PDB file of C-alpha atoms in Angstrom:
ATOM      1  CA  MET A  30     -11.328   7.915  -2.567  1.00 38.00           C
ATOM      2  CA  ASP A  31     -13.716   7.218  -5.385  1.00 41.00           C
ATOM      3  CA  SER A  32     -15.662  10.411  -4.667  1.00 41.00           C
ATOM      4  CA  SER A  33     -14.638  13.951  -3.873  1.00 36.00           C
ATOM      5  CA  THR A  34     -16.309  13.833  -0.469  1.00 43.00           C
ATOM      6  CA  ASP A  35     -14.218  13.631   2.690  1.00 52.00           C
ATOM      7  CA  TRP A  36     -14.317   9.964   3.723  1.00 47.00           C
ATOM      8  CA  ALA A  37     -14.000  10.454   7.459  1.00 49.00           C
ATOM      9  CA  GLY A  38     -16.548  13.269   7.542  1.00 51.00           C
ATOM     10  CA  VAL A  39     -19.137  11.342   5.571  1.00 50.00           C
ATOM     11  CA  ALA A  40     -18.559   8.229   7.673  1.00 49.00           C
ATOM     12  CA  TYR A  41     -19.108  10.239  10.832  1.00 47.00           C
ATOM     13  CA  GLN A  42     -22.334  11.733   9.476  1.00 52.00           C
ATOM     14  CA  ASP A  43     -23.588   8.309   8.370  1.00 49.00           C
ATOM     15  CA  LEU A  44     -23.120   6.935  11.869  1.00 47.00           C
ATOM     16  CA  ARG A  45     -24.324  10.063  13.695  1.00 49.00           C
ATOM     17  CA  VAL A  46     -27.560  10.310  11.724  1.00 46.00           C
ATOM     18  CA  ARG A  47     -28.367   6.665  12.445  1.00 47.00           C
ATOM     19  CA  ARG A  48     -27.439   7.077  16.143  1.00 47.00           C
ATOM     20  CA  VAL A  49     -24.696   4.470  16.153  1.00 45.00           C
ATOM     21  CA  GLU A  50     -23.401   4.894  19.696  1.00 48.00           C
ATOM     22  CA  ASP A  51     -20.856   2.087  19.919  1.00 53.00           C
ATOM     23  CA  THR A  52     -17.896   3.184  17.822  1.00 57.00           C
ATOM     24  CA  ILE A  53     -16.226  -0.208  18.254  1.00 61.00           C
ATOM     25  CA  ALA A  54     -19.157  -1.801  16.431  1.00 65.00           C
ATOM     26  CA  VAL A  55     -18.215   0.016  13.231  1.00 68.00           C
ATOM     27  CA  LEU A  56     -15.222  -2.325  13.015  1.00 66.00           C
ATOM     28  CA  THR A  57     -17.564  -5.315  12.654  1.00 65.00           C
ATOM     29  CA  ARG A  58     -19.838  -6.460   9.867  1.00 64.00           C
ATOM     30  CA  ASP A  59     -22.812  -6.037  12.238  1.00 67.00           C
ATOM     31  CA  ALA A  60     -22.672  -2.230  12.143  1.00 65.00           C
ATOM     32  CA  ALA A  61     -25.231  -0.447   9.967  1.00 62.00           C
ATOM     33  CA  PRO A  62     -25.635   1.594   7.846  1.00 67.00           C
ATOM     34  CA  ALA A  63     -21.861   1.472   7.388  1.00 70.00           C
ATOM     35  CA  HIS A  64     -18.848  -0.387   8.677  1.00 75.00           C
ATOM     36  CA  ILE A  65     -15.120  -0.453   8.120  1.00 80.00           C
ATOM     37  CA  THR A  66     -13.424  -2.989   5.853  1.00 85.00           C
ATOM     38  CA  ALA A  67      -9.814  -3.560   4.810  1.00 90.00           C
ATOM     39  CA  SER A  68      -8.391  -4.420   1.415  1.00 93.00           C
ATOM     40  CA  ALA A  69      -5.019  -4.982  -0.236  1.00 95.00           C
ATOM     41  CA  ILE A  70      -3.974  -3.515  -3.551  1.00 96.00           C
ATOM     42  CA  ILE A  71      -1.563  -6.237  -4.600  1.00 98.00           C
ATOM     43  CA  LEU A  72       1.389  -5.056  -6.678  1.00 98.00           C
ATOM     44  CA  SER A  73       4.300  -6.970  -8.147  1.00 97.00           C
ATOM     45  CA  THR A  74       7.610  -5.874  -6.687  1.00 95.00           C
ATOM     46  CA  ASP A  75       8.485  -4.069  -9.937  1.00 95.00           C
ATOM     47  CA  LEU A  76       5.134  -2.199  -9.729  1.00 95.00           C
ATOM     48  CA  ARG A  77       4.168  -3.304 -13.234  1.00 96.00           C
ATOM     49  CA  GLN A  78       1.335  -5.696 -12.344  1.00 98.00           C
ATOM     50  CA  THR A  79      -1.598  -5.865  -9.953  1.00 98.00           C
ATOM     51  CA  CYS A  80      -3.632  -8.893  -8.883  1.00 98.00           C
ATOM     52  CA  LEU A  81      -7.422  -8.478  -8.946  1.00 98.00           C
ATOM     53  CA  VAL A  82     -10.330 -10.773  -8.150  1.00 96.00           C
ATOM     54  CA  LEU A  83     -13.593 -11.039 -10.064  1.00 96.00           C
ATOM     55  CA  HIS A  84     -16.103 -10.547  -7.230  1.00 90.00           C
ATOM     56  CA  ASN A  85     -18.871 -13.134  -7.323  1.00 86.00           C
ATOM     57  CA  LYS A  86     -21.563 -10.690  -6.131  1.00 85.00           C
ATOM     58  CA  ILE A  87     -20.838  -7.488  -7.989  1.00 84.00           C
ATOM     59  CA  ARG A  88     -19.328  -9.325 -11.002  1.00 92.00           C
ATOM     60  CA  LYS A  89     -16.548  -6.780 -11.359  1.00 92.00           C
ATOM     61  CA  TRP A  90     -12.780  -6.843 -10.932  1.00 97.00           C
ATOM     62  CA  VAL A  91     -11.592  -5.418  -7.629  1.00 94.00           C
ATOM     63  CA  GLN A  92      -8.725  -5.739  -5.146  1.00 95.00           C
ATOM     64  CA  PRO A  93      -9.184  -8.462  -2.478  1.00 96.00           C
ATOM     65  CA  GLY A  94     -10.637  -7.289   0.807  1.00 91.00           C
ATOM     66  CA  GLY A  95     -13.420  -7.700   3.308  1.00 85.00           C
ATOM     67  CA  HIS A  96     -14.606  -7.483   6.877  1.00 85.00           C
ATOM     68  CA  LEU A  97     -12.363  -7.407   9.903  1.00 84.00           C
ATOM     69  CA  GLU A  98     -12.094 -10.580  11.977  1.00 85.00           C
ATOM     70  CA  PRO A  99     -11.527 -10.920  15.758  1.00 84.00           C
ATOM     71  CA  GLY A 100      -7.966 -12.157  15.242  1.00 86.00           C
ATOM     72  CA  ASP A 101      -6.871  -9.135  13.195  1.00 87.00           C
ATOM     73  CA  THR A 102      -4.443  -7.086  15.270  1.00 86.00           C
ATOM     74  CA  THR A 103      -4.170  -4.166  12.833  1.00 88.00           C
ATOM     75  CA  MET A 104      -5.937  -2.900   9.735  1.00 87.00           C
ATOM     76  CA  ALA A 105      -2.845  -3.793   7.684  1.00 91.00           C
ATOM     77  CA  ALA A 106      -2.932  -7.343   9.068  1.00 92.00           C
ATOM     78  CA  ALA A 107      -6.589  -7.629   8.086  1.00 92.00           C
ATOM     79  CA  ALA A 108      -5.751  -6.506   4.544  1.00 94.00           C
ATOM     80  CA  ALA A 109      -2.918  -9.052   4.307  1.00 96.00           C
ATOM     81  CA  ARG A 110      -5.184 -11.833   5.572  1.00 95.00           C
ATOM     82  CA  GLU A 111      -7.880 -10.987   3.043  1.00 95.00           C
ATOM     83  CA  ALA A 112      -5.325 -10.943   0.240  1.00 97.00           C
ATOM     84  CA  GLU A 113      -4.006 -14.384   1.153  1.00 97.00           C
ATOM     85  CA  GLU A 114      -7.499 -15.844   1.598  1.00 96.00           C
ATOM     86  CA  GLU A 115      -8.720 -14.569  -1.762  1.00 96.00           C
ATOM     87  CA  THR A 116      -5.600 -15.000  -3.904  1.00 97.00           C
ATOM     88  CA  GLY A 117      -3.187 -17.280  -2.046  1.00 97.00           C
ATOM     89  CA  LEU A 118      -0.582 -14.516  -2.265  1.00 97.00           C
ATOM     90  CA  ALA A 119       1.454 -13.170   0.641  1.00 96.00           C
ATOM     91  CA  GLY A 120       3.957 -10.365   0.742  1.00 96.00           C
ATOM     92  CA  VAL A 121       4.969  -7.129   2.405  1.00 94.00           C
ATOM     93  CA  VAL A 122       2.193  -4.718   3.339  1.00 93.00           C
ATOM     94  CA  LEU A 123       3.093  -1.045   3.443  1.00 90.00           C
ATOM     95  CA  PRO A 124       2.189   0.170   6.952  1.00 85.00           C
ATOM     96  CA  ASP A 125       0.132   3.228   5.987  1.00 87.00           C
ATOM     97  CA  PRO A 126      -3.126   3.184   3.983  1.00 90.00           C
ATOM     98  CA  VAL A 127      -2.865   4.425   0.414  1.00 90.00           C
ATOM     99  CA  VAL A 128      -6.594   5.069  -0.118  1.00 85.00           C
ATOM    100  CA  LEU A 129      -9.745   5.513   1.966  1.00 84.00           C
ATOM    101  CA  SER A 130     -12.740   4.492  -0.114  1.00 78.00           C
ATOM    102  CA  ARG A 131     -16.462   4.794   0.574  1.00 75.00           C
ATOM    103  CA  HIS A 132     -18.467   2.535  -1.702  1.00 70.00           C
ATOM    104  CA  SER A 133     -21.751   0.636  -1.833  1.00 67.00           C
ATOM    105  CA  ALA A 134     -21.740  -2.477   0.327  1.00 66.00           C
ATOM    106  CA  PRO A 135     -22.830  -5.782  -1.245  1.00 67.00           C
ATOM    107  CA  CYS A 136     -22.897  -7.695   2.036  1.00 62.00           C
ATOM    108  CA  ARG A 137     -26.421  -6.847   3.314  1.00 63.00           C
ATOM    109  CA  PRO A 138     -28.509  -4.903   0.786  1.00 64.00           C
ATOM    110  CA  ASP A 139     -31.083  -2.520   2.314  1.00 62.00           C
ATOM    111  CA  VAL A 140     -29.386  -2.864   5.711  1.00 57.00           C
ATOM    112  CA  VAL A 141     -25.777  -1.833   5.129  1.00 61.00           C
ATOM    113  CA  ASP A 142     -25.366   1.046   2.693  1.00 58.00           C
ATOM    114  CA  TRP A 143     -21.631   1.626   2.766  1.00 69.00           C
ATOM    115  CA  HIS A 144     -18.279  -0.043   3.176  1.00 73.00           C
ATOM    116  CA  LEU A 145     -15.674   2.359   4.534  1.00 79.00           C
ATOM    117  CA  ASP A 146     -12.653   0.647   3.051  1.00 86.00           C
ATOM    118  CA  VAL A 147      -9.110   1.171   4.290  1.00 89.00           C
ATOM    119  CA  GLU A 148      -6.835   0.161   1.413  1.00 92.00           C
ATOM    120  CA  PHE A 149      -3.189  -0.877   1.758  1.00 94.00           C
ATOM    121  CA  ALA A 150      -0.531  -1.662  -0.831  1.00 96.00           C
ATOM    122  CA  LEU A 151       0.893  -5.180  -0.683  1.00 97.00           C
ATOM    123  CA  LEU A 152       4.076  -6.065  -2.579  1.00 97.00           C
ATOM    124  CA  CYS A 153       4.817  -9.627  -3.659  1.00 96.00           C
ATOM    125  CA  ASP A 154       6.303 -11.714  -6.449  1.00 96.00           C
ATOM    126  CA  PRO A 155       3.840 -12.215  -9.339  1.00 95.00           C
ATOM    127  CA  THR A 156       3.376 -15.940  -8.769  1.00 96.00           C
ATOM    128  CA  ALA A 157       0.230 -17.740  -9.886  1.00 96.00           C
ATOM    129  CA  PRO A 158      -2.749 -16.763  -7.689  1.00 97.00           C
ATOM    130  CA  VAL A 159      -5.413 -19.185  -6.477  1.00 95.00           C
ATOM    131  CA  VAL A 160      -9.095 -18.373  -6.903  1.00 94.00           C
ATOM    132  CA  SER A 161     -11.190 -18.559  -3.720  1.00 94.00           C
ATOM    133  CA  GLU A 162     -14.824 -19.434  -3.147  1.00 89.00           C
ATOM    134  CA  GLU A 163     -15.575 -15.717  -2.868  1.00 87.00           C
ATOM    135  CA  SER A 164     -14.493 -14.981  -6.436  1.00 92.00           C
ATOM    136  CA  LEU A 165     -15.212 -16.131  -9.970  1.00 95.00           C
ATOM    137  CA  ASP A 166     -11.650 -15.555 -11.132  1.00 96.00           C
ATOM    138  CA  VAL A 167      -8.325 -14.065 -10.045  1.00 97.00           C
ATOM    139  CA  ARG A 168      -5.619 -12.696 -12.350  1.00 97.00           C
ATOM    140  CA  TRP A 169      -2.565 -10.486 -12.669  1.00 98.00           C
ATOM    141  CA  PHE A 170      -3.030  -7.457 -14.917  1.00 98.00           C
ATOM    142  CA  PRO A 171      -0.545  -4.852 -16.148  1.00 98.00           C
ATOM    143  CA  VAL A 172      -1.187  -1.688 -14.122  1.00 97.00           C
ATOM    144  CA  ASP A 173      -1.501   0.266 -17.375  1.00 95.00           C
ATOM    145  CA  ALA A 174      -3.903  -2.242 -18.968  1.00 96.00           C
ATOM    146  CA  LEU A 175      -6.598  -2.951 -16.385  1.00 97.00           C
ATOM    147  CA  PRO A 176      -9.836  -4.689 -17.441  1.00 96.00           C
ATOM    148  CA  ALA A 177     -12.799  -2.544 -18.461  1.00 93.00           C
ATOM    149  CA  ASP A 178     -15.235  -4.043 -15.950  1.00 93.00           C
ATOM    150  CA  LEU A 179     -13.628  -2.624 -12.797  1.00 94.00           C
ATOM    151  CA  ALA A 180     -15.436  -1.903  -9.553  1.00 91.00           C
ATOM    152  CA  SER A 181     -15.737   1.778  -8.736  1.00 86.00           C
ATOM    153  CA  GLY A 182     -12.540   3.220  -7.327  1.00 88.00           C
ATOM    154  CA  THR A 183     -10.322   0.262  -8.246  1.00 92.00           C
ATOM    155  CA  ARG A 184      -8.374   2.069 -10.965  1.00 95.00           C
ATOM    156  CA  HIS A 185      -7.727   5.022  -8.665  1.00 93.00           C
ATOM    157  CA  GLY A 186      -6.605   2.673  -5.888  1.00 94.00           C
ATOM    158  CA  VAL A 187      -4.080   0.910  -8.123  1.00 96.00           C
ATOM    159  CA  GLU A 188      -2.748   4.198  -9.482  1.00 95.00           C
ATOM    160  CA  ARG A 189      -2.439   5.645  -6.002  1.00 94.00           C
ATOM    161  CA  ALA A 190      -0.694   2.541  -4.628  1.00 95.00           C
ATOM    162  CA  VAL A 191       1.872   2.670  -7.448  1.00 95.00           C
ATOM    163  CA  GLN A 192       2.386   6.390  -6.861  1.00 92.00           C
ATOM    164  CA  VAL A 193       2.898   5.970  -3.113  1.00 91.00           C
ATOM    165  CA  ARG A 194       5.381   3.132  -3.609  1.00 88.00           C
ATOM    166  CA  GLU A 195       7.316   5.044  -6.279  1.00 85.00           C
ATOM    167  CA  GLU A 196       7.497   8.078  -3.991  1.00 83.00           C
ATOM    168  CA  ALA A 197       8.759   5.909  -1.128  1.00 73.00           C
ATOM    169  CA  ARG A 198      11.334   4.300  -3.406  1.00 71.00           C
ATOM    170  CA  GLY A 199      12.445   7.743  -4.562  1.00 63.00           C
ATOM    171  CA  ARG A 200      12.884   8.902  -0.966  1.00 65.00           C
ATOM    172  CA  THR A 201      14.929   5.804  -0.194  1.00 62.00           C
ATOM    173  CA  GLU A 202      17.140   6.300  -3.227  1.00 64.00           C
ATOM    174  CA  ARG A 203      17.701   9.955  -2.337  1.00 69.00           C
ATOM    175  CA  ALA A 204      18.551   8.998   1.253  1.00 69.00           C
ATOM    176  CA  VAL A 205      21.007   6.353   0.051  1.00 69.00           C
ATOM    177  CA  GLY A 206      22.522   8.923  -2.301  1.00 66.00           C
ATOM    178  CA  LYS A 207      23.040  11.360   0.557  1.00 74.00           C
ATOM    179  CA  VAL A 208      24.652   8.682   2.706  1.00 78.00           C
ATOM    180  CA  GLN A 209      26.953   7.706  -0.166  1.00 76.00           C
ATOM    181  CA  ALA A 210      27.873  11.350  -0.790  1.00 74.00           C
ATOM    182  CA  ALA A 211      28.658  11.815   2.901  1.00 79.00           C
ATOM    183  CA  PHE A 212      30.780   8.644   2.898  1.00 76.00           C
ATOM    184  CA  ASP A 213      32.671   9.771  -0.206  1.00 72.00           C
ATOM    185  CA  ALA A 214      33.327  13.207   1.343  1.00 80.00           C
ATOM    186  CA  ALA A 215      34.558  11.611   4.574  1.00 78.00           C
ATOM    187  CA  THR A 216      36.847   9.259   2.625  1.00 78.00           C
ATOM    188  CA  GLU A 217      38.289  12.160   0.634  1.00 76.00           C
ATOM    189  CA  LEU A 218      38.900  14.149   3.819  1.00 77.00           C
ATOM    190  CA  ARG A 219      40.576  11.150   5.459  1.00 80.00           C
ATOM    191  CA  ASP A 220      42.913  10.761   2.477  1.00 76.00           C
ATOM    192  CA  GLN A 221      43.778  14.472   2.530  1.00 77.00           C
ATOM    193  CA  LEU A 222      44.610  14.272   6.228  1.00 79.00           C
ATOM    194  CA  ARG A 223      46.838  11.250   5.632  1.00 78.00           C
ATOM    195  CA  VAL A 224      48.737  13.124   2.889  1.00 72.00           C
ATOM    196  CA  SER A 225      49.196  16.132   5.153  1.00 81.00           C
ATOM    197  CA  GLU A 226      50.434  13.911   7.965  1.00 77.00           C
ATOM    198  CA  ARG A 227      52.990  12.173   5.726  1.00 73.00           C
ATOM    199  CA  ILE A 228      54.255  15.519   4.443  1.00 77.00           C
ATOM    200  CA  ARG A 229      54.670  16.737   8.022  1.00 76.00           C
ATOM    201  CA  THR A 230      56.232  13.624   9.544  1.00 80.00           C
ATOM    202  CA  GLU A 231      58.177  12.134   6.626  1.00 74.00           C
ATOM    203  CA  GLY A 232      59.250  15.244   4.769  1.00 73.00           C
ATOM    204  CA  LEU A 233      57.702  14.023   1.525  1.00 71.00           C
ATOM    205  CA  SER A 234      56.445  16.131  -1.355  1.00 72.00           C
ATOM    206  CA  GLU A 235      52.717  16.267  -1.854  1.00 67.00           C
ATOM    207  CA  ARG A 236      53.019  13.949  -4.870  1.00 70.00           C
ATOM    208  CA  GLN A 237      55.112  11.463  -2.917  1.00 68.00           C
ATOM    209  CA  ALA A 238      52.791  11.604   0.105  1.00 61.00           C
ATOM    210  CA  ALA A 239      49.763  10.978  -2.082  1.00 67.00           C
ATOM    211  CA  VAL A 240      51.127   7.572  -3.150  1.00 67.00           C
ATOM    212  CA  LYS A 241      49.385   4.967  -1.006  1.00 58.00           C
TER     213      LYS A 241
END
């Protein structure tokens, strides 16, 4: 989040105060004073770069994202669609959100106050992006050298996405290490049993039985 306030709690209060009865409506751009959006924090597969768009309304660099469309089957799918529409890039979207962000909405000033953004990490090769009609520019940036004119919360989102991916990679590496250790232990036990069996059945010494 780009504030210390609980996102879900504030969203609920926003909608409750304004008497928004239809909770499904909050998934559409028609809901006011707030509605849910989806965005993709695009990272290179080595986690060293992120692709940002220069938003043509707020004139700041931000991750691609926007309103949900009727054909979106999941929030992650909506984020992936927005990323491809705004950058031409496609990749693997991590299934769980990395950030929930509540920020000022540029879509309908004085009608919609907030976008309740569900942000996902998307991993792809750092190929050349394509600027869309919704943006003034689109570029890859090193994650440790982001531009100064960032939209609120963008830096935190990138940092969090990198952190989540690194943690997931660490868990995978530890799991692989445990599997390898178990395999090595099983192989060693198998070899010991074979030696014992040769000593018993062939009358060999331990050194002789150990020769494969």
